Amino acid sequence: MHHSFMLRRFSCLPTPSFSSSAVVFSTSAATLAPSSANKKKLVFLGSPPVSASVLETLLDASNAADSIFEVAAIVTQPPSGRDRGRKVMPSPVAQHALDRGFPADLIFTPVKASEEAFLTNFSAIEPELCITAAYGNILPTKFLKIPSLGTVNIHPSLLPLYRGAAPVQRALQDGVKETGVSLAFTVRALDAGPIIACEKMEIDDHIKAPELLDLLFARGSRLLLQELPSIFDGSANTKAQAQDDSKATSAPKITQEESWLSFEQEALILHNKVRAFAGWPGTRARIAVIDEKSDKCSELEIKIISSRVYHINDVQGSKDDEVTFRKGSLIIPCGRNTALEVLEVQLPGKKVVNAAAFWNGLRGQKLKKLRL
């Protein structure tokens, strides 16, 4: 099999993990994922840290003595500049695979899954099943025709709800009390394939997106292992239920511009946004800092890290937009006589601090909310 396409991608990385010696080591470590004629060939597609946790589950299961499958290859996003220094780094999935000793020449990193060179190398593996978990690339029809048993996606929502790139974030933004994870066959239409299985999960009003993503993909991994026998023997095709498109909702990709908070909205809406956008892009707000001694007023941008809805009725400062401090929290007046209780904040270029530390740093200066 010719793998120059994959190795060419990795050779551009100035990291020790991709030195020639590391590639030789990874190739020699193929015994960690032994090829066997009686094992089904599974290919995993994923990119971010939550995908790496799914890969970990699959690799562990494939190495079990009674495993019916092997992870024959991995497909992930190309290396990119992810840190502040913009150092080119492999995706979390690629790095995890290498750390596990997975052969480097069986890690595909196409820019697009429609590239002919990639499809040729991928087809040569003769995969029987593909599993996707937050891969991040559109899979063309040519790709979907290659695995004989199809492609199954772990989607962190109760399909057909929240189809799209940001199902967890949009669900939290909507303030849902119940969500879940679905296993569905992949078709050309976005997240619209037949559902093999799903698992529901109740959530409270404090959980944030990164934590919920971890929980849902962990549950999705366990659900996948339960369903793999039926997927491999073909019975999953029979039991899979078509989605009701009339009940479908969308979960479009989040943009940086959405991160701004408007305190003219109700506190519950803002709190749900803080939870939903935690991690990236975060939630930002502008407040006025007033020094009464010098009669100066300046504008300050803060990132709100943790919050909750302020439930005491006497919302102070709502008439003159004053931000107050009570029992360790900033109280910001919001729309419809509600208030947001802010527990943690972050100034640009600074570390996250609790509200008390931020308030003490003001040295007597007052705060007022600003209107967008």
PDB file of N, CA, C and O in Angstrom, residues 260 284-287 299-303 346-348:
ATOM      1  N   TRP A 260     -20.655  38.328  22.314  1.00  0.00           N
ATOM      2  CA  TRP A 260     -20.986  39.516  23.098  1.00  0.00           C
ATOM      3  C   TRP A 260     -22.314  39.350  23.834  1.00  0.00           C
ATOM      4  O   TRP A 260     -23.280  38.823  23.284  1.00  0.00           O
ATOM      5  N   ARG A 284     -18.339  37.706  26.196  1.00  0.00           N
ATOM      6  CA  ARG A 284     -17.696  38.982  26.516  1.00  0.00           C
ATOM      7  C   ARG A 284     -18.743  40.065  26.792  1.00  0.00           C
ATOM      8  O   ARG A 284     -19.865  40.012  26.280  1.00  0.00           O
ATOM      9  N   ALA A 285     -18.342  41.033  27.589  1.00  0.00           N
ATOM     10  CA  ALA A 285     -19.220  42.166  27.887  1.00  0.00           C
ATOM     11  C   ALA A 285     -18.369  43.411  28.092  1.00  0.00           C
ATOM     12  O   ALA A 285     -17.187  43.326  28.438  1.00  0.00           O
ATOM     13  N   ARG A 286     -18.993  44.551  27.883  1.00  0.00           N
ATOM     14  CA  ARG A 286     -18.327  45.829  28.133  1.00  0.00           C
ATOM     15  C   ARG A 286     -18.996  46.500  29.321  1.00  0.00           C
ATOM     16  O   ARG A 286     -20.229  46.578  29.397  1.00  0.00           O
ATOM     17  N   ILE A 287     -18.182  46.974  30.254  1.00  0.00           N
ATOM     18  CA  ILE A 287     -18.702  47.696  31.405  1.00  0.00           C
ATOM     19  C   ILE A 287     -17.926  49.000  31.581  1.00  0.00           C
ATOM     20  O   ILE A 287     -16.779  49.120  31.131  1.00  0.00           O
ATOM     21  N   GLU A 299     -13.837  52.444  29.674  1.00  0.00           N
ATOM     22  CA  GLU A 299     -14.554  51.239  29.257  1.00  0.00           C
ATOM     23  C   GLU A 299     -13.659  50.022  29.449  1.00  0.00           C
ATOM     24  O   GLU A 299     -12.471  50.059  29.129  1.00  0.00           O
ATOM     25  N   LEU A 300     -14.238  48.955  29.978  1.00  0.00           N
ATOM     26  CA  LEU A 300     -13.482  47.740  30.252  1.00  0.00           C
ATOM     27  C   LEU A 300     -14.183  46.544  29.616  1.00  0.00           C
ATOM     28  O   LEU A 300     -15.394  46.377  29.757  1.00  0.00           O
ATOM     29  N   GLU A 301     -13.403  45.722  28.896  1.00  0.00           N
ATOM     30  CA  GLU A 301     -13.952  44.492  28.336  1.00  0.00           C
ATOM     31  C   GLU A 301     -13.616  43.340  29.273  1.00  0.00           C
ATOM     32  O   GLU A 301     -12.468  43.170  29.670  1.00  0.00           O
ATOM     33  N   ILE A 302     -14.614  42.568  29.628  1.00  0.00           N
ATOM     34  CA  ILE A 302     -14.393  41.396  30.479  1.00  0.00           C
ATOM     35  C   ILE A 302     -15.005  40.171  29.822  1.00  0.00           C
ATOM     36  O   ILE A 302     -15.956  40.274  29.044  1.00  0.00           O
ATOM     37  N   LYS A 303     -14.431  39.043  30.144  1.00  0.00           N
ATOM     38  CA  LYS A 303     -15.009  37.773  29.720  1.00  0.00           C
ATOM     39  C   LYS A 303     -15.675  37.160  30.949  1.00  0.00           C
ATOM     40  O   LYS A 303     -15.050  37.029  32.010  1.00  0.00           O
ATOM     41  N   GLN A 346     -12.624  37.266  33.508  1.00  0.00           N
ATOM     42  CA  GLN A 346     -11.253  37.278  32.990  1.00  0.00           C
ATOM     43  C   GLN A 346     -11.042  38.550  32.184  1.00  0.00           C
ATOM     44  O   GLN A 346     -11.839  38.864  31.290  1.00  0.00           O
ATOM     45  N   LEU A 347      -9.995  39.276  32.511  1.00  0.00           N
ATOM     46  CA  LEU A 347      -9.625  40.454  31.733  1.00  0.00           C
ATOM     47  C   LEU A 347      -8.729  40.026  30.582  1.00  0.00           C
ATOM     48  O   LEU A 347      -8.052  38.992  30.661  1.00  0.00           O
ATOM     49  N   PRO A 348      -8.698  40.791  29.493  1.00  0.00           N
ATOM     50  CA  PRO A 348      -7.860  40.428  28.342  1.00  0.00           C
ATOM     51  C   PRO A 348      -6.406  40.196  28.736  1.00  0.00           C
ATOM     52  O   PRO A 348      -5.788  41.039  29.395  1.00  0.00           O
TER      53      PRO A 348
END
